[in-house]
Amino acid sequence: MANITLKSNPITTIGNLPVIGTKAPNFTLRNTDLSEVSLSDFEGENLILNIFPSIDTGTCATSVRTFNKKASELANTKVLCISKDLPFAHARFCGAEGIENVLSLSDISGNFGKDYEVTFADGPLEGLLSRSIVVINTQGEITYTEQVSETTSEPNYEAALAAL
């Protein structure tokens, strides 16, 4: 279980991020058009999983905007922005912001949060996803993870990009 904070108050997740060097756990998420998207859809591509509590918070929105800008410069790489927000909220945000270079996906089922062990176990955000980054290489192996220690802080974008 990861011990992190929300505005300096301790909270935990249900477990720990997958181990670097292991195969990424499979997942199925919902796209903004309600279609299913799974890990196998990205076979042979690098992936950056930008995981966060809600698209409707400042820090989460900033991470999506930042990765959207950086994703346009990445070869053979997709950035997946993942939260438990409904696909409609993702579509609204991306449409209003002109977000076109990342895929905004919903863990509406909750299975992704369980499989990647990023679901908050307690605190005011219990049940939502903890701010984290997971980088997966073209062979489907995890090459970088970051569990952001203070939920209101942004992830280390440069470290995630360097892991590619």
GROMACS .gro file of C-alpha atoms in nm:
model
  164
    1MET     CA    1   0.000   0.000   0.000
    2ALA     CA    2   0.139   0.339  -0.099
    3ASN     CA    3   0.146   0.606   0.170
    4ILE     CA    4   0.087   0.947   0.015
    5THR     CA    5  -0.078   1.274   0.114
    6LEU     CA    6  -0.362   1.499   0.009
    7LYS     CA    7  -0.293   1.858   0.118
    8SER     CA    8  -0.041   1.714   0.367
    9ASN     CA    9  -0.298   1.473   0.519
   10PRO     CA   10  -0.195   1.105   0.502
   11ILE     CA   11  -0.393   0.873   0.273
   12THR     CA   12  -0.319   0.532   0.122
   13THR     CA   13  -0.382   0.330  -0.192
   14ILE     CA   14  -0.493  -0.032  -0.206
   15GLY     CA   15  -0.143  -0.146  -0.305
   16ASN     CA   16   0.170  -0.049  -0.492
   17LEU     CA   17   0.237   0.028  -0.856
   18PRO     CA   18   0.352  -0.263  -1.074
   19VAL     CA   19   0.723  -0.343  -1.053
   20ILE     CA   20   0.962  -0.201  -1.313
   21GLY     CA   21   1.079  -0.475  -1.550
   22THR     CA   22   0.756  -0.678  -1.527
   23LYS     CA   23   0.486  -0.718  -1.789
   24ALA     CA   24   0.218  -0.454  -1.765
   25PRO     CA   25  -0.114  -0.585  -1.634
   26ASN     CA   26  -0.382  -0.597  -1.899
   27PHE     CA   27  -0.660  -0.340  -1.878
   28THR     CA   28  -0.987  -0.247  -2.042
   29LEU     CA   29  -1.102   0.115  -2.024
   30ARG     CA   30  -1.379   0.322  -2.188
   31ASN     CA   31  -1.300   0.577  -2.456
   32THR     CA   32  -1.502   0.897  -2.492
   33ASP     CA   33  -1.718   0.727  -2.759
   34LEU     CA   34  -1.792   0.446  -2.504
   35SER     CA   35  -1.586   0.190  -2.696
   36GLU     CA   36  -1.355  -0.041  -2.505
   37VAL     CA   37  -0.980   0.017  -2.519
   38SER     CA   38  -0.736  -0.243  -2.388
   39LEU     CA   39  -0.362  -0.280  -2.353
   40SER     CA   40  -0.349  -0.513  -2.656
   41ASP     CA   41  -0.476  -0.226  -2.876
   42PHE     CA   42  -0.134  -0.064  -2.834
   43GLU     CA   43   0.088  -0.362  -2.911
   44GLY     CA   44   0.429  -0.248  -3.039
   45GLU     CA   45   0.388   0.109  -2.911
   46ASN     CA   46   0.534   0.288  -2.611
   47LEU     CA   47   0.272   0.401  -2.361
   48ILE     CA   48   0.264   0.667  -2.094
   49LEU     CA   49  -0.022   0.611  -1.851
   50ASN     CA   50  -0.111   0.945  -1.691
   51ILE     CA   51  -0.334   0.837  -1.401
   52PHE     CA   52  -0.519   1.090  -1.184
   53PRO     CA   53  -0.824   1.142  -0.958
   54SER     CA   54  -1.046   1.367  -1.174
   55ILE     CA   55  -1.024   1.565  -1.497
   56ASP     CA   56  -1.217   1.843  -1.322
   57THR     CA   57  -0.936   1.944  -1.085
   58GLY     CA   58  -0.662   2.193  -1.165
   59THR     CA   59  -0.362   1.963  -1.130
   60CYS     CA   60  -0.524   1.680  -1.323
   61ALA     CA   61  -0.625   1.914  -1.604
   62THR     CA   62  -0.271   2.056  -1.615
   63SER     CA   63  -0.123   1.707  -1.651
   64VAL     CA   64  -0.353   1.631  -1.945
   65ARG     CA   65  -0.266   1.964  -2.113
   66THR     CA   66   0.107   1.910  -2.055
   67PHE     CA   67   0.110   1.556  -2.190
   68ASN     CA   68  -0.109   1.665  -2.484
   69LYS     CA   69   0.159   1.919  -2.580
   70LYS     CA   70   0.449   1.676  -2.533
   71ALA     CA   71   0.274   1.381  -2.700
   72SER     CA   72   0.274   1.554  -3.037
   73GLU     CA   73   0.655   1.532  -3.032
   74LEU     CA   74   0.679   1.160  -2.946
   75ALA     CA   75   0.739   0.888  -3.205
   76ASN     CA   76   0.561   0.553  -3.166
   77THR     CA   77   0.420   0.662  -2.831
   78LYS     CA   78   0.067   0.707  -2.701
   79VAL     CA   79  -0.029   0.893  -2.385
   80LEU     CA   80  -0.334   0.753  -2.207
   81CYS     CA   81  -0.496   0.987  -1.954
   82ILE     CA   82  -0.691   0.772  -1.709
   83SER     CA   83  -0.936   0.855  -1.431
   84LYS     CA   84  -1.268   0.728  -1.299
   85ASP     CA   85  -1.449   1.024  -1.454
   86LEU     CA   86  -1.729   0.927  -1.690
   87PRO     CA   87  -1.633   0.916  -2.058
   88PHE     CA   88  -1.868   1.214  -2.110
   89ALA     CA   89  -1.661   1.428  -1.870
   90HIS     CA   90  -1.344   1.332  -2.056
   91ALA     CA   91  -1.508   1.421  -2.390
   92ARG     CA   92  -1.634   1.756  -2.258
   93PHE     CA   93  -1.293   1.854  -2.120
   94CYS     CA   94  -1.096   1.745  -2.428
   95GLY     CA   95  -1.341   1.918  -2.662
   96ALA     CA   96  -1.334   2.244  -2.467
   97GLU     CA   97  -0.954   2.237  -2.438
   98GLY     CA   98  -0.874   2.122  -2.792
   99ILE     CA   99  -0.699   1.810  -2.658
  100GLU     CA  100  -0.614   1.589  -2.957
  101ASN     CA  101  -0.279   1.420  -2.891
  102VAL     CA  102  -0.372   1.201  -2.593
  103LEU     CA  103  -0.641   0.942  -2.535
  104SER     CA  104  -0.866   1.028  -2.244
  105LEU     CA  105  -1.002   0.709  -2.089
  106SER     CA  106  -1.240   0.615  -1.809
  107ASP     CA  107  -1.193   0.343  -1.549
  108ILE     CA  108  -1.567   0.340  -1.496
  109SER     CA  109  -1.554  -0.031  -1.403
  110GLY     CA  110  -1.285   0.023  -1.141
  111ASN     CA  111  -1.085  -0.276  -1.262
  112PHE     CA  112  -0.788  -0.070  -1.383
  113GLY     CA  113  -0.746   0.090  -1.040
  114LYS     CA  114  -0.752  -0.253  -0.878
  115ASP     CA  115  -0.514  -0.416  -1.128
  116TYR     CA  116  -0.262  -0.131  -1.113
  117GLU     CA  117  -0.327  -0.089  -0.737
  118VAL     CA  118  -0.376   0.289  -0.761
  119THR     CA  119  -0.724   0.317  -0.609
  120PHE     CA  120  -0.739   0.531  -0.296
  121ALA     CA  121  -0.820   0.307   0.003
  122ASP     CA  122  -0.922   0.589   0.236
  123GLY     CA  123  -0.958   0.964   0.274
  124PRO     CA  124  -1.188   1.207   0.092
  125LEU     CA  125  -1.091   1.067  -0.251
  126GLU     CA  126  -1.154   0.703  -0.152
  127GLY     CA  127  -1.238   0.497  -0.460
  128LEU     CA  128  -1.076   0.739  -0.707
  129LEU     CA  129  -0.736   0.685  -0.871
  130SER     CA  130  -0.413   0.814  -0.720
  131ARG     CA  131  -0.196   1.046  -0.928
  132SER     CA  132   0.061   0.815  -1.088
  133ILE     CA  133   0.263   0.761  -1.403
  134VAL     CA  134   0.342   0.424  -1.560
  135VAL     CA  135   0.557   0.395  -1.873
  136ILE     CA  136   0.528   0.076  -2.080
  137ASN     CA  137   0.773  -0.006  -2.360
  138THR     CA  138   0.702  -0.164  -2.700
  139GLN     CA  139   0.744  -0.513  -2.549
  140GLY     CA  140   0.473  -0.446  -2.291
  141GLU     CA  141   0.717  -0.413  -1.999
  142ILE     CA  142   0.703  -0.145  -1.735
  143THR     CA  143   1.008   0.081  -1.757
  144TYR     CA  144   0.911   0.363  -1.519
  145THR     CA  145   0.662   0.433  -1.243
  146GLU     CA  146   0.589   0.731  -1.025
  147GLN     CA  147   0.346   0.743  -0.736
  148VAL     CA  148   0.315   1.119  -0.679
  149SER     CA  149   0.367   1.159  -0.305
  150GLU     CA  150   0.146   1.469  -0.267
  151THR     CA  151  -0.176   1.429  -0.463
  152THR     CA  152  -0.202   1.800  -0.541
  153SER     CA  153   0.146   1.801  -0.704
  154GLU     CA  154   0.217   1.740  -1.071
  155PRO     CA  155   0.405   1.429  -1.186
  156ASN     CA  156   0.766   1.442  -1.306
  157TYR     CA  157   0.699   1.479  -1.678
  158GLU     CA  158   1.065   1.482  -1.780
  159ALA     CA  159   1.147   1.159  -1.593
  160ALA     CA  160   0.853   0.984  -1.757
  161LEU     CA  161   0.958   1.103  -2.102
  162ALA     CA  162   1.321   1.006  -2.035
  163ALA     CA  163   1.207   0.649  -1.959
  164LEU     CA  164   1.105   0.611  -2.323
   0.00000   0.00000   0.00000
